[in-house]
Amino acid sequence: MDIITVKDKSFKPYISAEELQSSVEKLAAQINHDYKGNTPLFIGVLNGSFMFFGDLLKSINLECTVSFVKLTSYEGVSTTGVVNELIGLNEDISGRDIILIEDIVDTGNTLVKLYEILEEKNPKSIKIATLLYKPEAYNKSHNIDYVGKEIPNAFVLGYGLDYDGLGRNLSSIYVLNE
Ligand code: 5GP
């Protein structure tokens, strides 16, 4: 793999497609084990998780259903500040075992907001699976149940993750070359 340029920035190879595949398979094996006999609902957080989600689900051997959501934020009126709204979830999740699939957990803001919104809908359980996790940036207390790989606090690209909308289609992960 070579250094690539996306817009004004250069990125160097960081996690190969093979390494990603083996992390994904390990996570799938843990989930298959933990949810044996259950019918979980996998919820993918768009856009970043689409590739991880697809690969992970190919190795899940449970009876399961899938759905995708997006978290939008907009400025609320006057003093309410930024309001987050969940779009895409049309089914009733009450009583369901939810596995939330994230591409990357950085500060944890997204994760906590999603968790709070989903919790209000009375699921039986919610667990979090993320391909990548930046422990140095994470400032929440929420437990992250399944982590593919911990990475330092650097900007990564590829395998669903973008830079200004570009690079999501790369089959491996690159890191900003500084
Ligand atoms: P958090 O809310 O945990 O701070 O950030 C989560 C979101 O920020 C991710 O879902 C992702 O869209 C974006 N993000 C965080 N770190 C990176 C990164 O290193 N590269 C890219 N491309 N996106 C990131």
PDB file of N, CA and C in Angstrom, residues 35 40-43 45 86 89 93-102 111-129 142-146:
ATOM      1  N   TYR A  35     -24.630 -14.046  22.261  1.00  0.00           N
ATOM      2  CA  TYR A  35     -26.060 -13.934  21.939  1.00  0.00           C
ATOM      3  C   TYR A  35     -26.662 -15.256  21.466  1.00  0.00           C
ATOM      4  N   PRO A  40     -30.954 -10.882  18.231  1.00  0.00           N
ATOM      5  CA  PRO A  40     -30.677  -9.459  18.420  1.00  0.00           C
ATOM      6  C   PRO A  40     -31.051  -8.615  17.196  1.00  0.00           C
ATOM      7  N   LEU A  41     -31.153  -7.320  17.437  1.00  0.00           N
ATOM      8  CA  LEU A  41     -31.335  -6.337  16.359  1.00  0.00           C
ATOM      9  C   LEU A  41     -30.031  -5.557  16.224  1.00  0.00           C
ATOM     10  N   PHE A  42     -29.367  -5.704  15.086  1.00  0.00           N
ATOM     11  CA  PHE A  42     -28.140  -4.951  14.819  1.00  0.00           C
ATOM     12  C   PHE A  42     -28.525  -3.601  14.232  1.00  0.00           C
ATOM     13  N   ILE A  43     -28.070  -2.527  14.867  1.00  0.00           N
ATOM     14  CA  ILE A  43     -28.360  -1.193  14.345  1.00  0.00           C
ATOM     15  C   ILE A  43     -27.055  -0.527  13.923  1.00  0.00           C
ATOM     16  N   VAL A  45     -24.822   2.555  12.512  1.00  0.00           N
ATOM     17  CA  VAL A  45     -24.862   4.016  12.510  1.00  0.00           C
ATOM     18  C   VAL A  45     -24.214   4.517  11.221  1.00  0.00           C
ATOM     19  N   LEU A  86     -32.779  11.275  15.898  1.00  0.00           N
ATOM     20  CA  LEU A  86     -32.457   9.981  15.305  1.00  0.00           C
ATOM     21  C   LEU A  86     -33.376   9.739  14.113  1.00  0.00           C
ATOM     22  N   LEU A  89     -35.050   4.853  12.202  1.00  0.00           N
ATOM     23  CA  LEU A  89     -35.520   3.712  12.993  1.00  0.00           C
ATOM     24  C   LEU A  89     -37.048   3.664  12.964  1.00  0.00           C
ATOM     25  N   ILE A  93     -38.607  -1.181  18.989  1.00  0.00           N
ATOM     26  CA  ILE A  93     -37.448  -1.890  19.565  1.00  0.00           C
ATOM     27  C   ILE A  93     -37.702  -2.306  21.016  1.00  0.00           C
ATOM     28  N   SER A  94     -38.912  -2.096  21.509  1.00  0.00           N
ATOM     29  CA  SER A  94     -39.166  -2.453  22.904  1.00  0.00           C
ATOM     30  C   SER A  94     -38.997  -3.964  23.093  1.00  0.00           C
ATOM     31  N   GLY A  95     -38.295  -4.316  24.140  1.00  0.00           N
ATOM     32  CA  GLY A  95     -38.046  -5.722  24.446  1.00  0.00           C
ATOM     33  C   GLY A  95     -36.963  -6.381  23.609  1.00  0.00           C
ATOM     34  N   ARG A  96     -36.339  -5.614  22.717  1.00  0.00           N
ATOM     35  CA  ARG A  96     -35.322  -6.207  21.835  1.00  0.00           C
ATOM     36  C   ARG A  96     -33.915  -6.084  22.432  1.00  0.00           C
ATOM     37  N   ASP A  97     -33.060  -7.020  22.066  1.00  0.00           N
ATOM     38  CA  ASP A  97     -31.631  -6.926  22.405  1.00  0.00           C
ATOM     39  C   ASP A  97     -30.943  -6.196  21.264  1.00  0.00           C
ATOM     40  N   ILE A  98     -30.462  -4.980  21.563  1.00  0.00           N
ATOM     41  CA  ILE A  98     -29.881  -4.122  20.533  1.00  0.00           C
ATOM     42  C   ILE A  98     -28.354  -4.227  20.557  1.00  0.00           C
ATOM     43  N   ILE A  99     -27.761  -4.346  19.389  1.00  0.00           N
ATOM     44  CA  ILE A  99     -26.305  -4.213  19.264  1.00  0.00           C
ATOM     45  C   ILE A  99     -26.058  -3.049  18.314  1.00  0.00           C
ATOM     46  N   LEU A 100     -25.531  -1.976  18.883  1.00  0.00           N
ATOM     47  CA  LEU A 100     -25.300  -0.754  18.116  1.00  0.00           C
ATOM     48  C   LEU A 100     -23.928  -0.841  17.460  1.00  0.00           C
ATOM     49  N   ILE A 101     -23.883  -0.666  16.146  1.00  0.00           N
ATOM     50  CA  ILE A 101     -22.635  -0.844  15.409  1.00  0.00           C
ATOM     51  C   ILE A 101     -22.084   0.503  14.947  1.00  0.00           C
ATOM     52  N   GLU A 102     -20.938   0.871  15.515  1.00  0.00           N
ATOM     53  CA  GLU A 102     -20.289   2.150  15.189  1.00  0.00           C
ATOM     54  C   GLU A 102     -18.993   1.907  14.426  1.00  0.00           C
ATOM     55  N   LEU A 111     -22.029   8.233  20.606  1.00  0.00           N
ATOM     56  CA  LEU A 111     -22.456   6.999  21.265  1.00  0.00           C
ATOM     57  C   LEU A 111     -23.435   7.277  22.403  1.00  0.00           C
ATOM     58  N   VAL A 112     -23.084   8.242  23.259  1.00  0.00           N
ATOM     59  CA  VAL A 112     -23.930   8.531  24.422  1.00  0.00           C
ATOM     60  C   VAL A 112     -25.292   9.060  23.990  1.00  0.00           C
ATOM     61  N   LYS A 113     -25.305   9.930  22.982  1.00  0.00           N
ATOM     62  CA  LYS A 113     -26.593  10.464  22.506  1.00  0.00           C
ATOM     63  C   LYS A 113     -27.454   9.355  21.922  1.00  0.00           C
ATOM     64  N   LEU A 114     -26.839   8.496  21.106  1.00  0.00           N
ATOM     65  CA  LEU A 114     -27.596   7.385  20.522  1.00  0.00           C
ATOM     66  C   LEU A 114     -28.149   6.483  21.617  1.00  0.00           C
ATOM     67  N   TYR A 115     -27.305   6.205  22.588  1.00  0.00           N
ATOM     68  CA  TYR A 115     -27.689   5.319  23.683  1.00  0.00           C
ATOM     69  C   TYR A 115     -28.908   5.881  24.421  1.00  0.00           C
ATOM     70  N   GLU A 116     -28.840   7.192  24.730  1.00  0.00           N
ATOM     71  CA  GLU A 116     -29.950   7.827  25.460  1.00  0.00           C
ATOM     72  C   GLU A 116     -31.248   7.770  24.671  1.00  0.00           C
ATOM     73  N   ILE A 117     -31.157   8.041  23.373  1.00  0.00           N
ATOM     74  CA  ILE A 117     -32.369   8.042  22.536  1.00  0.00           C
ATOM     75  C   ILE A 117     -32.958   6.629  22.453  1.00  0.00           C
ATOM     76  N   LEU A 118     -32.087   5.632  22.280  1.00  0.00           N
ATOM     77  CA  LEU A 118     -32.568   4.256  22.148  1.00  0.00           C
ATOM     78  C   LEU A 118     -33.143   3.731  23.467  1.00  0.00           C
ATOM     79  N   GLU A 119     -32.496   4.115  24.564  1.00  0.00           N
ATOM     80  CA  GLU A 119     -32.919   3.640  25.885  1.00  0.00           C
ATOM     81  C   GLU A 119     -34.373   4.042  26.193  1.00  0.00           C
ATOM     82  N   GLU A 120     -34.746   5.232  25.730  1.00  0.00           N
ATOM     83  CA  GLU A 120     -36.120   5.712  25.965  1.00  0.00           C
ATOM     84  C   GLU A 120     -37.157   4.848  25.275  1.00  0.00           C
ATOM     85  N   LYS A 121     -36.736   4.059  24.298  1.00  0.00           N
ATOM     86  CA  LYS A 121     -37.681   3.228  23.554  1.00  0.00           C
ATOM     87  C   LYS A 121     -37.825   1.836  24.165  1.00  0.00           C
ATOM     88  N   ASN A 122     -37.306   1.694  25.390  1.00  0.00           N
ATOM     89  CA  ASN A 122     -37.480   0.468  26.182  1.00  0.00           C
ATOM     90  C   ASN A 122     -36.998  -0.846  25.577  1.00  0.00           C
ATOM     91  N   PRO A 123     -35.795  -0.870  25.019  1.00  0.00           N
ATOM     92  CA  PRO A 123     -35.276  -2.159  24.567  1.00  0.00           C
ATOM     93  C   PRO A 123     -34.938  -3.023  25.787  1.00  0.00           C
ATOM     94  N   LYS A 124     -34.761  -4.296  25.567  1.00  0.00           N
ATOM     95  CA  LYS A 124     -34.375  -5.187  26.673  1.00  0.00           C
ATOM     96  C   LYS A 124     -32.933  -4.915  27.079  1.00  0.00           C
ATOM     97  N   SER A 125     -32.060  -4.729  26.084  1.00  0.00           N
ATOM     98  CA  SER A 125     -30.648  -4.452  26.366  1.00  0.00           C
ATOM     99  C   SER A 125     -30.044  -3.678  25.200  1.00  0.00           C
ATOM    100  N   ILE A 126     -28.976  -2.938  25.488  1.00  0.00           N
ATOM    101  CA  ILE A 126     -28.227  -2.258  24.421  1.00  0.00           C
ATOM    102  C   ILE A 126     -26.744  -2.517  24.651  1.00  0.00           C
ATOM    103  N   LYS A 127     -26.080  -3.067  23.648  1.00  0.00           N
ATOM    104  CA  LYS A 127     -24.623  -3.182  23.710  1.00  0.00           C
ATOM    105  C   LYS A 127     -24.018  -2.431  22.532  1.00  0.00           C
ATOM    106  N   ILE A 128     -22.768  -2.015  22.718  1.00  0.00           N
ATOM    107  CA  ILE A 128     -22.097  -1.208  21.708  1.00  0.00           C
ATOM    108  C   ILE A 128     -20.943  -2.000  21.106  1.00  0.00           C
ATOM    109  N   ALA A 129     -20.884  -2.026  19.772  1.00  0.00           N
ATOM    110  CA  ALA A 129     -19.727  -2.609  19.089  1.00  0.00           C
ATOM    111  C   ALA A 129     -19.129  -1.544  18.184  1.00  0.00           C
ATOM    112  N   HIS A 142     -19.441   5.454  29.780  1.00  0.00           N
ATOM    113  CA  HIS A 142     -20.155   4.329  29.208  1.00  0.00           C
ATOM    114  C   HIS A 142     -19.231   3.189  28.786  1.00  0.00           C
ATOM    115  N   ASN A 143     -19.604   1.986  29.134  1.00  0.00           N
ATOM    116  CA  ASN A 143     -18.805   0.831  28.736  1.00  0.00           C
ATOM    117  C   ASN A 143     -18.984   0.542  27.235  1.00  0.00           C
ATOM    118  N   ILE A 144     -17.874   0.249  26.564  1.00  0.00           N
ATOM    119  CA  ILE A 144     -17.964  -0.157  25.156  1.00  0.00           C
ATOM    120  C   ILE A 144     -17.724  -1.655  25.111  1.00  0.00           C
ATOM    121  N   ASP A 145     -18.757  -2.388  24.713  1.00  0.00           N
ATOM    122  CA  ASP A 145     -18.748  -3.835  24.911  1.00  0.00           C
ATOM    123  C   ASP A 145     -17.830  -4.588  23.960  1.00  0.00           C
ATOM    124  N   TYR A 146     -17.812  -4.180  22.690  1.00  0.00           N
ATOM    125  CA  TYR A 146     -16.996  -4.886  21.697  1.00  0.00           C
ATOM    126  C   TYR A 146     -16.145  -3.887  20.928  1.00  0.00           C
TER     127      TYR A 146
END
